[in-house]
Amino acid sequence: MWKLFIFDLDNTLVHSDHLEKFRGRENLHDNSKEYKKTLLSALEDDLEILIDEESISNLQEEFPDAEFAVFTTAPRFYAKTILDFAYPNIKWTKIVGFEDVRQTKPDPQGIHDIMESVELDRTDGEYIAMIGDGEKDIKAAYQAGVWAVLFTNGWPRNWNPSHWAAKNQMPDLEAKDPKKLLEVLKNPEDHLWNLEAHINQEEDSPNTELDKIHKVWKFCNLEGSEGRCVVYVCGRIFTKYEIFDDRRYWHPLTEVIDNLKEQVEFPDEVVAATVVAIKEAFVQNNNNALILFTPRAPSVVVTCIPRKPGRPRRMEGFLDQLREAHSDKPLLKRANVSFAPDCFLFSAGVQSHHGDHLKLAARFKNVRDHLELTDSESIDGKHVILLDDVLTTGATIYFAQKLLMEAGALSVTSIAFAQAISP
């Protein structure tokens, strides 16, 4: 499958926080013997290799037709010195450093240059992986149209905002050590996000092994309505920005969601993945114990974000499909599950977030002023599962959750099919 692996250097291949003084702008084009001698001395004193040479060799043996390259924001001579020291027996096809590109990460130029050097073009993105530890690596991969692999072996125990930012980009694959990296690269489709895995593998029955979902916090800063909500996300779609054209070209879930905009019947794979996501998200959201240990079976209501006026009953129709799946096999064990597709409505005057090009604050205000809960009786004293198709700002889910809790819901578990990935 794989034709090219591109690795980030600092804190991906090697842990290098202590080498900061060697890779600044002032070191560009410094290829002197003195610079190299001082850098090598620092490497000999203290260098933690995060992906060891044996692991790189194992990858080369597993994928003998693949090329191996490095794309770093550091000077090329710095990178080559470290690579020669840490991987004396590894031949890298190409090393792209800071001075080799007009714009470095998250710009994808370095990835494109490496692709061109091995005679791959932009239609080959599904056979190429960018492996890095940070948000810029993930964004560069997305914009280059290749797989984004997050490698976290060099992360500290306590994450800072930059680590959360990388996670929230929802990379295709994630590995915490070299052994896991080989595992996910050998069978990437088994490690995709829940809905993407079901679609890619044409799994039209729930596969509980494909249960990878992402937990997202969305915040409202609208005066008088400040707060946050949690949403569990089953996959990603890439928005219609030109920089994502190469990734949209081969991303099945983006195509599925695009095709669903005017349809009212969802593919069986979407139903199957949602069944798995409900089981996983509901248990997570209710402290892993609600269904297993409560002496009395809880009551659970499944509802959805409503359509805008004049739009087809898409999510409402999806609940009918989900009800059929539930009749064949219960969504949740030891729970009384019911379906309420018409709990909400949007009042007249509501705007289309996308069609009317609403910004963040305007979207929250639009939902606050027009979303209504019409069926409070079916909510009071029950646990609610709230479904939506695409998560962008989170405005609709935020106010839907708020209305549900005000109506007496014991808990709200919000699930979106996909998070919109934007620049």
XYZ file of C-alpha atoms in Angstrom, residues 168-372:
205
model
C -8.304 18.151 17.936
C -7.204 18.038 14.304
C -8.369 14.391 14.393
C -5.375 12.854 12.567
C -6.030 9.701 10.570
C -3.868 7.527 12.794
C -2.156 7.846 16.157
C 0.713 5.963 17.769
C 2.338 6.376 21.156
C 5.461 4.275 20.505
C 7.316 2.594 17.615
C 5.548 -0.752 18.084
C 2.133 0.902 17.820
C 3.321 2.916 14.816
C 4.137 -0.276 12.911
C 0.785 -1.761 13.952
C -1.327 1.144 12.690
C 0.645 1.455 9.446
C 0.252 -2.265 8.722
C -3.542 -2.106 9.087
C -4.536 1.569 8.837
C -8.224 0.982 8.091
C -8.634 -0.849 11.416
C -7.494 2.282 13.270
C -9.540 4.965 11.556
C -12.337 6.906 13.195
C -15.468 4.835 13.781
C -17.613 6.037 10.869
C -14.706 6.268 8.450
C -13.653 2.711 9.275
C -17.181 1.357 8.706
C -17.424 3.147 5.360
C -13.924 2.265 4.143
C -14.439 -1.402 5.020
C -18.066 -1.435 3.839
C -19.129 -2.655 7.283
C -22.915 -2.475 7.134
C -23.315 -4.257 10.484
C -22.102 -2.725 13.764
C -18.464 -3.647 14.389
C -17.651 -2.833 18.008
C -13.925 -3.150 17.288
C -14.208 0.003 15.179
C -15.171 2.191 18.132
C -12.721 5.085 17.809
C -14.580 8.335 18.536
C -13.288 11.811 19.356
C -14.413 13.869 22.332
C -14.739 17.573 21.476
C -15.420 20.546 23.752
C -17.307 23.413 22.125
C -17.570 26.800 23.827
C -20.175 29.562 23.667
C -19.013 33.095 24.448
C -22.313 34.812 23.619
C -23.147 37.268 26.382
C -25.739 35.767 28.716
C -25.316 32.264 27.286
C -21.696 31.493 28.141
C -20.788 27.844 28.657
C -19.511 24.712 26.994
C -20.717 21.347 25.769
C -19.174 17.990 24.923
C -19.704 16.293 21.556
C -18.600 12.797 20.553
C -17.512 12.711 16.907
C -17.369 9.635 14.634
C -15.225 10.980 11.788
C -14.202 13.993 9.702
C -15.162 15.835 6.568
C -12.826 18.176 4.729
C -14.426 21.504 3.915
C -14.544 22.935 0.395
C -11.390 25.009 0.585
C -9.025 24.681 -2.358
C -6.181 23.596 -0.072
C -8.143 20.448 0.794
C -8.895 19.447 -2.803
C -6.211 16.734 -2.841
C -7.501 15.244 0.409
C -11.175 15.443 -0.529
C -10.267 13.571 -3.717
C -9.822 10.272 -1.869
C -11.669 10.751 1.440
C -14.795 8.521 1.401
C -16.657 10.064 4.351
C -16.435 13.555 2.859
C -18.004 12.180 -0.319
C -20.730 10.375 1.635
C -21.682 13.479 3.633
C -21.682 15.626 0.488
C -24.010 13.150 -1.221
C -26.361 13.079 1.783
C -27.208 16.769 1.683
C -30.270 16.173 -0.491
C -31.054 12.593 0.565
C -33.254 11.279 3.354
C -31.938 7.722 3.494
C -28.511 7.070 4.956
C -26.201 4.189 3.934
C -26.287 1.094 6.141
C -22.666 1.775 7.108
C -23.699 5.067 8.740
C -26.414 3.340 10.750
C -24.014 0.585 11.830
C -21.310 3.052 12.879
C -23.826 5.154 14.827
C -24.975 2.101 16.770
C -21.367 1.513 17.842
C -20.842 5.205 18.649
C -23.979 5.330 20.805
C -22.768 2.408 22.895
C -19.312 3.926 23.342
C -20.295 7.572 23.846
C -23.220 6.867 26.156
C -21.115 4.767 28.491
C -18.268 7.325 28.465
C -20.637 10.201 29.116
C -22.286 8.453 32.027
C -19.137 7.499 33.913
C -18.815 3.979 32.521
C -21.315 2.585 35.016
C -24.863 3.618 34.230
C -25.960 0.654 32.161
C -23.805 -1.957 33.855
C -24.588 -1.338 37.498
C -27.891 0.491 37.900
C -30.477 -1.695 39.648
C -33.218 -0.194 37.512
C -33.058 0.080 33.737
C -32.745 3.758 32.747
C -35.002 5.438 30.205
C -33.164 6.767 27.165
C -34.587 9.027 24.453
C -32.867 9.312 21.073
C -33.514 12.585 19.249
C -31.827 14.764 16.654
C -31.069 18.291 15.531
C -34.048 19.422 13.421
C -34.040 20.427 9.800
C -34.188 24.074 8.830
C -37.536 25.213 7.332
C -37.914 24.009 3.760
C -35.203 21.367 4.085
C -35.818 17.582 3.828
C -36.328 15.472 6.979
C -32.829 14.022 6.856
C -31.919 13.402 10.484
C -35.539 12.712 11.383
C -35.542 10.020 8.698
C -32.257 8.686 10.021
C -33.898 8.129 13.415
C -36.438 5.899 11.660
C -33.565 3.837 10.255
C -31.981 3.703 13.702
C -35.279 2.588 15.221
C -35.340 -0.346 12.791
C -31.793 -1.298 13.805
C -32.835 -1.096 17.451
C -35.796 -3.412 16.829
C -33.379 -6.015 15.462
C -30.898 -5.609 18.309
C -31.201 -3.162 21.248
C -28.928 -0.139 21.060
C -28.181 -0.277 24.795
C -28.439 -3.245 27.114
C -30.750 -2.943 30.110
C -32.139 0.399 28.955
C -35.621 1.437 27.860
C -34.928 3.209 24.568
C -37.438 5.379 22.710
C -37.142 7.679 19.700
C -38.369 11.277 19.467
C -37.512 12.751 16.043
C -39.612 15.891 16.525
C -38.390 17.223 19.878
C -37.061 20.408 18.274
C -37.919 22.861 15.554
C -36.424 26.017 14.113
C -38.803 28.954 14.107
C -39.446 31.174 11.094
C -36.627 33.574 10.311
C -33.768 31.210 11.118
C -30.827 31.684 8.769
C -28.685 29.096 7.046
C -25.267 29.117 8.690
C -23.498 28.112 5.505
C -25.717 29.710 2.895
C -25.829 33.047 4.698
C -22.088 32.929 5.511
C -22.630 33.500 9.233
C -19.582 34.024 11.434
C -19.110 32.348 14.820
C -21.009 34.778 17.062
C -23.812 35.170 14.513
C -24.280 31.396 14.368
C -24.708 31.123 18.129
C -27.135 34.055 18.160
C -29.090 32.597 15.233
C -29.592 29.276 17.047
C -30.300 30.867 20.421
C -33.082 32.971 18.950
C -34.723 30.313 16.782
C -34.260 26.804 18.228
C -37.252 25.583 20.237
